[in-house]
Amino acid sequence: MTTTMESMRAPQGPKGSMLGGNLTAYRKDPLRFLTELQKEYGGVAKIRFGPQTMYVIYDPALLKEVLLTKQEHFIKLKAFQEARLFVGDGLATSEGEKHKRTRRLVQPHFTKAHIQTYAEQMAHIVRSKLDAWQPGERRNLTDEVSDMAFEIIAKTLFSLEGDRYTRAIREPYELINRMCSERMRSLLSVPLFISTAKNRAYKDALQALDLGVYSIIQQRKLKPDQGDGDLLSVMLSAKDESGNGMSDRELRDELMIMFIAGHETSANALSWAFSFILQQPEVEAKLYEEWDRVLNGRDPSAADYMQLTYTQNVLWEAMRLRSPSFFTGRSATADVQIGHFTVKKGQSILFSPYAMHQNPAYFPDPLSFIPERFEGDLLKRIPQFAYIPFGGGPRGCIGNHFAMMEMVIMLCMIGQRYRLRLAPGHPPIEMEALMTLRPKNAIEVLVSEVT
Ligand code: HEM
């Protein structure tokens, strides 16, 4: 999309208002704002949110500089500070040495090889959830897959059983997610120390979330032998160069980020995948053909994963059109040259996987759901960083293999066990861009027997 002329010009962008800049347009409809900018300005656009100048990058080559080759000049987007209120200073928000140390500590639990060891536990959780479903029922699919994804994180990483933690953490998080997105998008939000009804509800939810996570840490400290080698035990025994272990606050932050980053994104991606499958019978038919051929009624194991290529492509395509992480960004810690322009210290970069995945140069017929486009190594034929549902570079998603494995397992197991249809009179499934991109209202399905 970047033409030679364009690549020599200083980045341009829409004018916006004097005070808020482009914030009103963004707030009104962030997805439209981010896609329209790409159409109008190509590889990079310059915008302003209040006093903050930002460059929105759509050109994969420029993004590669930000995320990989010049990444040492950037930190996570400053606007994400609001999220720190609840995620704290864990792997996704920390910087520098602290980030590197935690990433090294956590990484072995997320390698392709290690993820295989979680497959049976993942399948076990999905199986026990599906046992409670009955043909003829109406179910809120979005909630069901969120519960499954949450329990999978709780069990595989922290050896926690059952749905007690789902309620203690997932429920307050729902309100926090909404309030946090609202506050991040507003120029002036009411400071939390001012006691409004909204602020009180937000603070209560934050407290409930804290309580849920701290209680997990305390229980494990009382019974340190539980959880044989799981991520929580590794974190509890980790020491820094000076021989100090993690404080309760640090442990809380790391657990929190795994719970939050680890369940909502996968649940959203899977909900979106179902939204397409349920509306495209030819996709559903190809999935059944693959499951019959590879699994023949069995639950999937880690060994089956590589054979389930169409299932994987359905998920890749769902994440192309409905990237759960619809935008993210970085702030510059020094003046840095990116392509033909300089990002000044303190200025920010935004990038939107959602918008970039609609670039017709890499994804012909971009708005159609076509899983087959991923066949024949699409990702090797398009530039690096053109398809980025999991971000990229040293701050790319640590849970990418985990997410793919759990989503494949959930999709196959739900589909093999029950036939789902959108509930009669279901309204169109709309998008809601909160911290992540999710279906605006629940996806309600009618469950029936597979015939
Ligand atoms: C479909 C599911 C998922 C999607 C689409 C997704 C997407 C992403 C993206 C785009 C980033 C990079 C953000 C940035 O560059 O600013 C990221 C980071 C991260 N993700 Fe995921 N994620 C998913 C699943 C998971 C899972 C299952 C886990 C953990 C179990 C996880 C844990 C993390 C963590 C800890 C980071 C921060 C990494 C760092 O800064 O070093 N994610 N994710």
CSV table of C-alpha atoms and ligand atoms in Angstrom, one decimal:
chain,number,residue,atom,x,y,z
A,1,MET,CA,0.0,0.0,0.0
A,2,THR,CA,2.9,2.4,0.5
A,3,THR,CA,3.8,4.2,-2.7
A,4,THR,CA,7.2,5.6,-3.3
A,5,MET,CA,5.9,9.2,-3.1
A,6,GLU,CA,4.1,8.4,0.1
A,7,SER,CA,7.2,6.7,1.6
A,8,MET,CA,9.1,10.0,1.2
A,9,ARG,CA,6.5,12.3,2.7
A,10,ALA,CA,6.3,13.1,6.4
A,11,PRO,CA,3.3,11.1,7.8
A,12,GLN,CA,0.0,12.8,7.4
A,13,GLY,CA,-3.3,12.4,9.2
A,14,PRO,CA,-6.8,13.7,9.9
A,15,LYS,CA,-7.0,17.1,11.5
A,16,GLY,CA,-9.2,16.5,14.5
A,17,SER,CA,-10.3,19.1,17.1
A,18,MET,CA,-8.1,21.5,19.0
A,19,LEU,CA,-8.4,20.0,22.4
A,20,GLY,CA,-8.9,16.3,21.9
A,21,GLY,CA,-7.3,15.9,18.4
A,22,ASN,CA,-8.7,12.7,16.9
A,23,LEU,CA,-9.9,11.2,20.2
A,24,THR,CA,-13.6,11.8,19.6
A,25,ALA,CA,-13.5,10.0,16.2
A,26,TYR,CA,-11.6,7.1,17.8
A,27,ARG,CA,-13.9,6.9,20.8
A,28,LYS,CA,-17.0,6.9,18.5
A,29,ASP,CA,-15.9,3.8,16.6
A,30,PRO,CA,-12.3,2.7,17.1
A,31,LEU,CA,-12.5,-0.1,14.5
A,32,ARG,CA,-13.8,2.1,11.8
A,33,PHE,CA,-11.3,4.9,12.7
A,34,LEU,CA,-8.3,2.5,12.5
A,35,THR,CA,-9.4,0.9,9.2
A,36,GLU,CA,-10.3,4.2,7.6
A,37,LEU,CA,-6.9,5.7,8.5
A,38,GLN,CA,-5.2,2.8,6.7
A,39,LYS,CA,-7.4,3.3,3.5
A,40,GLU,CA,-6.7,7.0,3.5
A,41,TYR,CA,-3.1,7.3,4.6
A,42,GLY,CA,-1.5,4.0,3.6
A,43,GLY,CA,1.6,2.8,5.5
A,44,VAL,CA,1.5,5.3,8.4
A,45,ALA,CA,-0.8,8.0,9.7
A,46,LYS,CA,-0.1,10.7,12.2
A,47,ILE,CA,-2.8,11.4,14.8
A,48,ARG,CA,-3.2,13.1,18.1
A,49,PHE,CA,-5.1,12.0,21.3
A,50,GLY,CA,-5.2,15.1,23.4
A,51,PRO,CA,-1.6,16.3,23.8
A,52,GLN,CA,-0.2,12.9,22.7
A,53,THR,CA,1.1,12.6,19.1
A,54,MET,CA,0.9,9.1,17.8
A,55,TYR,CA,1.8,7.4,14.6
A,56,VAL,CA,-0.4,4.6,13.5
A,57,ILE,CA,1.6,2.1,11.5
A,58,TYR,CA,0.2,-0.2,8.9
A,59,ASP,CA,3.3,-1.0,6.8
A,60,PRO,CA,4.7,-4.4,8.0
A,61,ALA,CA,8.3,-3.2,7.2
A,62,LEU,CA,7.9,-0.2,9.5
A,63,LEU,CA,6.2,-2.3,12.2
A,64,LYS,CA,9.1,-4.7,12.1
A,65,GLU,CA,11.4,-1.8,13.0
A,66,VAL,CA,9.3,-0.9,16.0
A,67,LEU,CA,8.7,-4.5,17.3
A,68,LEU,CA,12.0,-6.1,16.4
A,69,THR,CA,15.0,-4.3,15.0
A,70,LYS,CA,14.6,-1.0,17.0
A,71,GLN,CA,12.5,-2.4,19.8
A,72,GLU,CA,15.0,-1.4,22.5
A,73,HIS,CA,13.9,2.3,21.9
A,74,PHE,CA,10.3,1.5,22.9
A,75,ILE,CA,8.3,0.6,25.9
A,76,LYS,CA,4.7,-0.6,26.0
A,77,LEU,CA,2.2,2.2,25.2
A,78,LYS,CA,1.9,4.8,27.9
A,79,ALA,CA,-1.9,4.9,27.5
A,80,PHE,CA,-1.9,1.3,29.0
A,81,GLN,CA,-1.0,2.8,32.4
A,82,GLU,CA,-4.7,2.6,33.2
A,83,ALA,CA,-4.6,-1.1,32.8
A,84,ARG,CA,-1.7,-1.3,35.3
A,85,LEU,CA,-4.2,-0.5,38.0
A,86,PHE,CA,-5.4,-4.0,37.8
A,87,VAL,CA,-2.8,-6.0,35.9
A,88,GLY,CA,0.0,-4.4,37.9
A,89,ASP,CA,3.6,-4.8,36.7
A,90,GLY,CA,3.7,-8.3,35.4
A,91,LEU,CA,5.1,-9.8,32.2
A,92,ALA,CA,2.9,-7.8,29.8
A,93,THR,CA,3.5,-4.4,31.4
A,94,SER,CA,7.0,-4.5,32.9
A,95,GLU,CA,10.0,-3.2,31.1
A,96,GLY,CA,13.8,-3.7,30.8
A,97,GLU,CA,15.6,-6.2,33.0
A,98,LYS,CA,12.5,-7.1,35.0
A,99,HIS,CA,10.7,-8.0,31.8
A,100,LYS,CA,13.6,-10.1,30.5
A,101,ARG,CA,14.0,-11.9,33.8
A,102,THR,CA,10.4,-12.9,34.0
A,103,ARG,CA,10.1,-13.8,30.3
A,104,ARG,CA,13.1,-16.2,30.8
A,105,LEU,CA,11.5,-17.7,33.8
A,106,VAL,CA,8.1,-18.3,32.2
A,107,GLN,CA,9.2,-19.2,28.7
A,108,PRO,CA,9.9,-22.9,29.3
A,109,HIS,CA,6.3,-23.4,30.2
A,110,PHE,CA,5.1,-22.1,26.8
A,111,THR,CA,7.4,-23.9,24.4
A,112,LYS,CA,5.8,-26.0,21.6
A,113,ALA,CA,7.1,-29.1,23.3
A,114,HIS,CA,5.9,-28.2,26.8
A,115,ILE,CA,2.4,-27.2,25.6
A,116,GLN,CA,1.9,-30.8,24.4
A,117,THR,CA,2.0,-31.9,28.0
A,118,TYR,CA,-1.1,-29.7,28.7
A,119,ALA,CA,-3.2,-31.2,26.0
A,120,GLU,CA,-4.7,-34.0,28.1
A,121,GLN,CA,-5.6,-31.6,30.9
A,122,MET,CA,-7.2,-29.2,28.4
A,123,ALA,CA,-9.3,-32.0,26.9
A,124,HIS,CA,-10.3,-33.2,30.4
A,125,ILE,CA,-11.6,-29.7,31.3
A,126,VAL,CA,-13.6,-29.3,28.1
A,127,ARG,CA,-15.0,-32.9,28.4
A,128,SER,CA,-16.3,-32.3,32.0
A,129,LYS,CA,-17.8,-28.9,30.9
A,130,LEU,CA,-19.5,-30.6,27.9
A,131,ASP,CA,-20.9,-33.4,30.1
A,132,ALA,CA,-23.2,-30.8,31.6
A,133,TRP,CA,-24.7,-29.7,28.3
A,134,GLN,CA,-28.0,-31.3,27.1
A,135,PRO,CA,-29.4,-31.5,23.6
A,136,GLY,CA,-32.3,-29.1,23.2
A,137,GLU,CA,-30.7,-26.5,25.5
A,138,ARG,CA,-29.9,-22.9,24.7
A,139,ARG,CA,-26.4,-21.9,25.8
A,140,ASN,CA,-24.4,-18.7,26.0
A,141,LEU,CA,-21.5,-19.9,23.9
A,142,THR,CA,-19.3,-16.8,24.7
A,143,ASP,CA,-19.6,-17.5,28.4
A,144,GLU,CA,-19.1,-21.2,28.0
A,145,VAL,CA,-15.8,-20.9,26.1
A,146,SER,CA,-14.6,-18.2,28.5
A,147,ASP,CA,-15.2,-20.5,31.4
A,148,MET,CA,-13.4,-23.3,29.7
A,149,ALA,CA,-10.4,-21.1,28.8
A,150,PHE,CA,-10.2,-19.7,32.3
A,151,GLU,CA,-10.3,-23.2,33.9
A,152,ILE,CA,-7.6,-24.3,31.5
A,153,ILE,CA,-5.2,-21.6,32.6
A,154,ALA,CA,-6.1,-22.2,36.3
A,155,LYS,CA,-5.4,-25.9,36.0
A,156,THR,CA,-2.4,-26.1,33.6
A,157,LEU,CA,-0.4,-23.2,34.9
A,158,PHE,CA,-1.4,-23.1,38.6
A,159,SER,CA,-2.9,-26.6,39.3
A,160,LEU,CA,-6.2,-25.1,40.5
A,161,GLU,CA,-9.3,-27.3,40.1
A,162,GLY,CA,-12.9,-26.4,39.6
A,163,ASP,CA,-14.8,-23.3,38.8
A,164,ARG,CA,-14.4,-21.5,42.2
A,165,TYR,CA,-11.6,-19.3,40.8
A,166,THR,CA,-13.6,-18.6,37.7
A,167,ARG,CA,-16.2,-16.8,39.8
A,168,ALA,CA,-13.7,-15.1,42.1
A,169,ILE,CA,-11.6,-13.7,39.2
A,170,ARG,CA,-13.6,-13.7,36.0
A,171,GLU,CA,-16.7,-12.0,37.4
A,172,PRO,CA,-15.0,-8.8,38.8
A,173,TYR,CA,-12.9,-8.7,35.7
A,174,GLU,CA,-16.0,-8.2,33.5
A,175,LEU,CA,-16.7,-4.8,35.1
A,176,ILE,CA,-13.1,-3.8,35.2
A,177,ASN,CA,-12.6,-4.6,31.5
A,178,ARG,CA,-15.4,-2.3,30.6
A,179,MET,CA,-14.5,0.6,33.0
A,180,CYS,CA,-10.8,0.4,32.1
A,181,SER,CA,-11.5,0.6,28.3
A,182,GLU,CA,-13.8,3.6,29.0
A,183,ARG,CA,-11.2,5.4,31.0
A,184,MET,CA,-8.4,4.6,28.6
A,185,ARG,CA,-10.4,6.2,25.8
A,186,SER,CA,-11.4,9.4,27.6
A,187,LEU,CA,-9.3,12.5,27.9
A,188,LEU,CA,-10.5,13.3,31.4
A,189,SER,CA,-11.8,10.5,33.5
A,190,VAL,CA,-13.0,11.2,37.1
A,191,PRO,CA,-10.0,10.4,39.4
A,192,LEU,CA,-10.6,7.2,41.4
A,193,PHE,CA,-10.3,9.0,44.8
A,194,ILE,CA,-13.5,10.9,43.9
A,195,SER,CA,-16.4,8.8,45.2
A,196,THR,CA,-18.9,8.4,42.3
A,197,ALA,CA,-21.1,5.3,42.0
A,198,LYS,CA,-19.0,4.1,39.0
A,199,ASN,CA,-15.7,4.6,40.8
A,200,ARG,CA,-17.0,2.8,43.8
A,201,ALA,CA,-18.1,-0.2,41.7
A,202,TYR,CA,-14.7,-0.1,39.9
A,203,LYS,CA,-12.8,-0.1,43.2
A,204,ASP,CA,-14.9,-2.9,44.7
A,205,ALA,CA,-14.3,-5.0,41.6
A,206,LEU,CA,-10.5,-4.3,41.8
A,207,GLN,CA,-10.5,-5.3,45.4
A,208,ALA,CA,-12.4,-8.5,44.7
A,209,LEU,CA,-10.0,-9.4,41.9
A,210,ASP,CA,-7.0,-8.8,44.3
A,211,LEU,CA,-8.6,-11.0,46.9
A,212,GLY,CA,-9.1,-13.8,44.5
A,213,VAL,CA,-5.5,-13.8,43.3
A,214,TYR,CA,-3.9,-13.3,46.7
A,215,SER,CA,-5.9,-16.1,48.2
A,216,ILE,CA,-4.4,-18.5,45.5
A,217,ILE,CA,-0.9,-17.4,46.5
A,218,GLN,CA,-1.6,-17.8,50.2
A,219,GLN,CA,-3.1,-21.3,49.8
A,220,ARG,CA,-0.1,-22.4,47.8
A,221,LYS,CA,2.3,-21.0,50.4
A,222,LEU,CA,0.5,-23.1,53.0
A,223,LYS,CA,0.8,-26.2,50.9
A,224,PRO,CA,4.0,-25.7,48.8
A,225,ASP,CA,4.1,-29.3,47.7
A,226,GLN,CA,1.0,-28.9,45.6
A,227,GLY,CA,1.5,-28.1,42.0
A,228,ASP,CA,4.6,-30.2,41.3
A,229,GLY,CA,6.7,-28.1,38.9
A,230,ASP,CA,3.8,-25.9,37.7
A,231,LEU,CA,4.3,-22.2,36.8
A,232,LEU,CA,3.2,-21.0,40.2
A,233,SER,CA,5.8,-23.2,42.0
A,234,VAL,CA,8.5,-22.0,39.6
A,235,MET,CA,7.5,-18.4,40.4
A,236,LEU,CA,7.5,-19.1,44.1
A,237,SER,CA,11.0,-20.5,44.1
A,238,ALA,CA,12.5,-18.0,41.6
A,239,LYS,CA,15.3,-15.8,42.9
A,240,ASP,CA,16.9,-12.7,41.4
A,241,GLU,CA,20.7,-12.1,41.2
A,242,SER,CA,20.7,-10.9,44.8
A,243,GLY,CA,19.0,-14.1,45.9
A,244,ASN,CA,15.6,-12.4,46.6
A,245,GLY,CA,12.4,-14.2,45.8
A,246,MET,CA,9.3,-12.6,44.4
A,247,SER,CA,7.2,-10.5,46.8
A,248,ASP,CA,3.5,-11.3,47.1
A,249,ARG,CA,2.7,-8.2,45.1
A,250,GLU,CA,5.0,-9.4,42.3
A,251,LEU,CA,3.5,-12.9,42.3
A,252,ARG,CA,0.0,-11.3,42.2
A,253,ASP,CA,0.9,-9.3,39.2
A,254,GLU,CA,2.3,-12.3,37.3
A,255,LEU,CA,-0.7,-14.5,38.1
A,256,MET,CA,-3.1,-11.7,37.2
A,257,ILE,CA,-1.5,-11.2,33.8
A,258,MET,CA,-1.6,-14.9,33.0
A,259,PHE,CA,-5.3,-15.1,34.0
A,260,ILE,CA,-6.3,-12.0,32.1
A,261,ALA,CA,-4.1,-12.3,29.0
A,262,GLY,CA,-4.6,-16.0,28.9
A,263,HIS,CA,-8.3,-16.5,28.9
A,264,GLU,CA,-10.1,-13.6,27.3
A,265,THR,CA,-8.2,-13.5,24.1
A,266,SER,CA,-8.6,-17.3,23.4
A,267,ALA,CA,-12.2,-17.2,24.3
A,268,ASN,CA,-12.9,-14.3,22.0
A,269,ALA,CA,-11.0,-15.9,19.1
A,270,LEU,CA,-12.9,-19.1,19.5
A,271,SER,CA,-16.3,-17.3,19.8
A,272,TRP,CA,-15.5,-15.5,16.6
A,273,ALA,CA,-14.5,-18.7,14.9
A,274,PHE,CA,-17.9,-20.2,15.9
A,275,SER,CA,-19.7,-17.1,14.7
A,276,PHE,CA,-18.3,-17.7,11.2
A,277,ILE,CA,-18.7,-21.5,11.3
A,278,LEU,CA,-22.4,-21.2,12.3
A,279,GLN,CA,-23.1,-18.9,9.4
A,280,GLN,CA,-21.1,-20.8,6.7
A,281,PRO,CA,-22.3,-24.4,6.4
A,282,GLU,CA,-19.5,-25.2,3.9
A,283,VAL,CA,-16.9,-24.4,6.5
A,284,GLU,CA,-18.7,-26.6,9.1
A,285,ALA,CA,-18.9,-29.4,6.6
A,286,LYS,CA,-15.1,-29.3,5.9
A,287,LEU,CA,-14.5,-29.3,9.7
A,288,TYR,CA,-16.6,-32.4,10.1
A,289,GLU,CA,-14.8,-34.1,7.3
A,290,GLU,CA,-11.4,-33.4,8.9
A,291,TRP,CA,-12.6,-34.5,12.4
A,292,ASP,CA,-14.0,-37.7,11.0
A,293,ARG,CA,-10.8,-38.4,9.1
A,294,VAL,CA,-8.3,-37.5,11.8
A,295,LEU,CA,-10.2,-38.3,15.0
A,296,ASN,CA,-13.1,-40.6,14.1
A,297,GLY,CA,-15.0,-39.6,17.2
A,298,ARG,CA,-12.0,-39.6,19.6
A,299,ASP,CA,-11.1,-36.5,21.7
A,300,PRO,CA,-8.0,-34.8,20.1
A,301,SER,CA,-4.6,-35.4,21.6
A,302,ALA,CA,-1.4,-33.4,21.2
A,303,ALA,CA,-0.3,-35.8,18.5
A,304,ASP,CA,-3.4,-35.0,16.4
A,305,TYR,CA,-2.8,-31.3,16.4
A,306,MET,CA,-0.5,-31.2,13.4
A,307,GLN,CA,-3.1,-33.2,11.3
A,308,LEU,CA,-5.9,-30.8,12.1
A,309,THR,CA,-4.8,-28.3,9.5
A,310,TYR,CA,-8.2,-27.1,8.4
A,311,THR,CA,-9.3,-26.6,12.0
A,312,GLN,CA,-6.2,-24.5,12.6
A,313,ASN,CA,-6.8,-22.5,9.4
A,314,VAL,CA,-10.4,-21.7,10.6
A,315,LEU,CA,-8.9,-20.3,13.7
A,316,TRP,CA,-6.2,-18.3,11.9
A,317,GLU,CA,-8.8,-16.9,9.6
A,318,ALA,CA,-11.1,-16.0,12.5
A,319,MET,CA,-8.1,-14.1,14.1
A,320,ARG,CA,-7.5,-12.4,10.9
A,321,LEU,CA,-10.9,-10.9,10.6
A,322,ARG,CA,-11.6,-10.5,14.4
A,323,SER,CA,-8.1,-10.1,15.9
A,324,PRO,CA,-8.9,-10.2,19.7
A,325,SER,CA,-6.0,-7.9,20.3
A,326,PHE,CA,-7.4,-5.3,17.9
A,327,PHE,CA,-4.8,-2.6,18.7
A,328,THR,CA,-1.8,-2.1,20.8
A,329,GLY,CA,1.2,0.1,20.8
A,330,ARG,CA,4.5,1.4,22.1
A,331,SER,CA,6.0,4.7,23.3
A,332,ALA,CA,9.5,5.9,22.3
A,333,THR,CA,12.1,6.3,25.1
A,334,ALA,CA,14.4,8.3,22.7
A,335,ASP,CA,14.2,10.0,19.4
A,336,VAL,CA,14.2,7.1,16.8
A,337,GLN,CA,14.1,7.0,13.1
A,338,ILE,CA,11.4,4.6,11.7
A,339,GLY,CA,11.6,4.4,7.9
A,340,HIS,CA,11.4,8.0,6.6
A,341,PHE,CA,10.3,9.7,9.8
A,342,THR,CA,11.4,10.3,13.3
A,343,VAL,CA,9.4,9.3,16.3
A,344,LYS,CA,10.3,11.8,19.1
A,345,LYS,CA,11.0,10.6,22.7
A,346,GLY,CA,7.6,10.3,24.5
A,347,GLN,CA,5.6,10.0,21.2
A,348,SER,CA,3.7,6.8,20.6
A,349,ILE,CA,3.2,4.2,17.9
A,350,LEU,CA,-0.2,2.4,17.6
A,351,PHE,CA,-0.7,-0.6,15.4
A,352,SER,CA,-3.9,-2.5,14.7
A,353,PRO,CA,-3.8,-6.2,13.8
A,354,TYR,CA,-7.5,-5.8,13.0
A,355,ALA,CA,-7.0,-3.1,10.4
A,356,MET,CA,-3.7,-4.6,9.0
A,357,HIS,CA,-5.4,-7.9,8.4
A,358,GLN,CA,-7.7,-6.2,6.0
A,359,ASN,CA,-5.0,-5.1,3.6
A,360,PRO,CA,-6.1,-6.5,0.2
A,361,ALA,CA,-2.4,-6.6,-1.0
A,362,TYR,CA,-1.9,-9.6,1.4
A,363,PHE,CA,-5.4,-10.8,1.9
A,364,PRO,CA,-7.5,-10.6,-1.3
A,365,ASP,CA,-11.2,-10.3,-0.8
A,366,PRO,CA,-10.3,-9.2,2.7
A,367,LEU,CA,-13.7,-9.1,4.3
A,368,SER,CA,-14.7,-12.7,3.4
A,369,PHE,CA,-14.0,-15.6,5.7
A,370,ILE,CA,-11.9,-18.0,3.7
A,371,PRO,CA,-9.8,-20.4,5.8
A,372,GLU,CA,-8.3,-21.9,2.6
A,373,ARG,CA,-6.2,-18.7,2.2
A,374,PHE,CA,-3.9,-20.0,4.9
A,375,GLU,CA,-3.1,-23.2,2.9
A,376,GLY,CA,0.3,-23.5,1.2
A,377,ASP,CA,2.2,-21.4,3.8
A,378,LEU,CA,0.5,-18.1,3.3
A,379,LEU,CA,2.6,-16.6,6.1
A,380,LYS,CA,5.8,-17.3,4.1
A,381,ARG,CA,4.4,-15.6,1.1
A,382,ILE,CA,3.5,-12.3,2.7
A,383,PRO,CA,5.9,-9.9,4.5
A,384,GLN,CA,6.8,-10.7,8.1
A,385,PHE,CA,4.5,-8.6,10.5
A,386,ALA,CA,1.7,-8.4,7.9
A,387,TYR,CA,-0.3,-11.0,9.9
A,388,ILE,CA,0.1,-10.4,13.6
A,389,PRO,CA,-2.7,-11.7,15.8
A,390,PHE,CA,-0.1,-12.6,18.4
A,391,GLY,CA,2.1,-9.4,17.9
A,392,GLY,CA,5.7,-10.1,17.3
A,393,GLY,CA,9.3,-9.6,18.4
A,394,PRO,CA,10.5,-10.0,22.0
A,395,ARG,CA,7.2,-8.7,23.3
A,396,GLY,CA,5.0,-10.9,21.2
A,397,CYS,CA,2.5,-13.2,22.8
A,398,ILE,CA,4.2,-15.9,25.0
A,399,GLY,CA,1.0,-17.9,24.9
A,400,ASN,CA,0.6,-18.3,21.1
A,401,HIS,CA,1.2,-22.1,21.0
A,402,PHE,CA,-0.8,-22.6,24.2
A,403,ALA,CA,-3.7,-20.6,22.7
A,404,MET,CA,-3.7,-22.5,19.4
A,405,MET,CA,-3.6,-25.9,21.1
A,406,GLU,CA,-6.4,-25.1,23.5
A,407,MET,CA,-8.6,-23.5,20.8
A,408,VAL,CA,-8.1,-26.5,18.4
A,409,ILE,CA,-9.0,-28.9,21.3
A,410,MET,CA,-12.1,-26.9,22.3
A,411,LEU,CA,-13.4,-26.5,18.8
A,412,CYS,CA,-13.0,-30.2,17.9
A,413,MET,CA,-14.5,-31.4,21.1
A,414,ILE,CA,-17.5,-29.1,21.1
A,415,GLY,CA,-18.2,-29.8,17.4
A,416,GLN,CA,-17.8,-33.5,17.7
A,417,ARG,CA,-20.0,-33.8,20.7
A,418,TYR,CA,-22.9,-31.4,19.8
A,419,ARG,CA,-24.3,-29.7,16.8
A,420,LEU,CA,-24.7,-26.0,17.4
A,421,ARG,CA,-27.1,-23.6,15.7
A,422,LEU,CA,-27.6,-19.9,16.3
A,423,ALA,CA,-30.6,-19.5,18.6
A,424,PRO,CA,-33.8,-18.7,16.6
A,425,GLY,CA,-34.2,-15.0,16.0
A,426,HIS,CA,-30.5,-14.3,16.9
A,427,PRO,CA,-29.6,-10.7,16.2
A,428,PRO,CA,-26.6,-10.0,14.0
A,429,ILE,CA,-23.3,-10.6,15.9
A,430,GLU,CA,-21.7,-7.3,16.3
A,431,MET,CA,-18.2,-6.4,17.5
A,432,GLU,CA,-17.4,-4.6,20.7
A,433,ALA,CA,-13.9,-3.1,21.1
A,434,LEU,CA,-13.1,-3.2,24.8
A,435,MET,CA,-9.6,-4.1,26.0
A,436,THR,CA,-10.0,-6.9,23.4
A,437,LEU,CA,-12.4,-7.4,20.5
A,438,ARG,CA,-15.3,-9.5,21.5
A,439,PRO,CA,-18.9,-10.2,20.4
A,440,LYS,CA,-21.0,-7.3,21.6
A,441,ASN,CA,-23.8,-9.5,22.9
A,442,ALA,CA,-23.5,-13.1,23.8
A,443,ILE,CA,-23.6,-15.7,21.0
A,444,GLU,CA,-26.6,-17.8,22.0
A,445,VAL,CA,-26.7,-21.3,20.5
A,446,LEU,CA,-29.2,-24.1,20.4
A,447,VAL,CA,-27.5,-27.4,21.3
A,448,SER,CA,-28.5,-30.6,19.5
A,449,GLU,CA,-27.2,-34.2,19.1
A,450,VAL,CA,-24.7,-34.8,16.3
A,451,THR,CA,-26.6,-37.1,13.9
B,1,HEM,C1,-6.0,-16.2,20.8
B,1,HEM,C2,-5.3,-16.0,21.9
B,1,HEM,C3,-4.3,-14.9,22.1
B,1,HEM,C4,-4.1,-13.7,21.4
B,1,HEM,C5,-4.8,-13.3,20.1
B,1,HEM,C6,-3.0,-13.0,22.1
B,1,HEM,C7,-2.5,-11.8,21.6
B,1,HEM,C8,-1.4,-11.2,22.2
B,1,HEM,C9,-0.7,-10.1,21.6
B,1,HEM,C10,-1.1,-9.4,20.3
B,1,HEM,C11,0.3,-9.8,22.4
B,1,HEM,C12,1.3,-8.6,22.2
B,1,HEM,C13,0.8,-7.3,22.7
B,1,HEM,C14,1.8,-6.2,22.3
B,1,HEM,O1,2.7,-6.3,21.5
B,1,HEM,O2,1.6,-5.1,22.9
B,1,HEM,C15,0.3,-10.7,23.6
B,1,HEM,C16,1.1,-10.6,24.6
B,1,HEM,C17,1.0,-11.5,25.7
B,1,HEM,N1,0.2,-12.6,25.8
B,1,HEM,FE1,-1.2,-13.2,24.5
B,1,HEM,N2,-2.7,-13.7,23.2
B,1,HEM,C18,-3.4,-14.9,23.3
B,1,HEM,C19,-3.3,-15.9,24.2
B,1,HEM,C20,-2.5,-15.8,25.3
B,1,HEM,C21,-2.4,-16.9,26.3
B,1,HEM,C22,-3.2,-18.2,26.2
B,1,HEM,C23,-1.5,-16.4,27.2
B,1,HEM,C24,-1.0,-17.1,28.5
B,1,HEM,C25,-1.4,-18.3,28.9
B,1,HEM,C26,-1.0,-15.1,26.8
B,1,HEM,C27,-0.2,-14.4,27.5
B,1,HEM,C28,0.4,-13.2,27.0
B,1,HEM,C29,1.4,-12.5,27.7
B,1,HEM,C30,2.0,-12.8,29.1
B,1,HEM,C31,1.8,-11.4,26.9
B,1,HEM,C32,2.9,-10.3,27.2
B,1,HEM,C33,4.2,-10.8,26.7
B,1,HEM,C34,5.4,-9.9,26.9
B,1,HEM,O3,5.2,-8.7,27.0
B,1,HEM,O4,6.5,-10.4,27.0
B,1,HEM,N3,-1.7,-14.8,25.6
B,1,HEM,N4,-0.8,-11.6,23.4
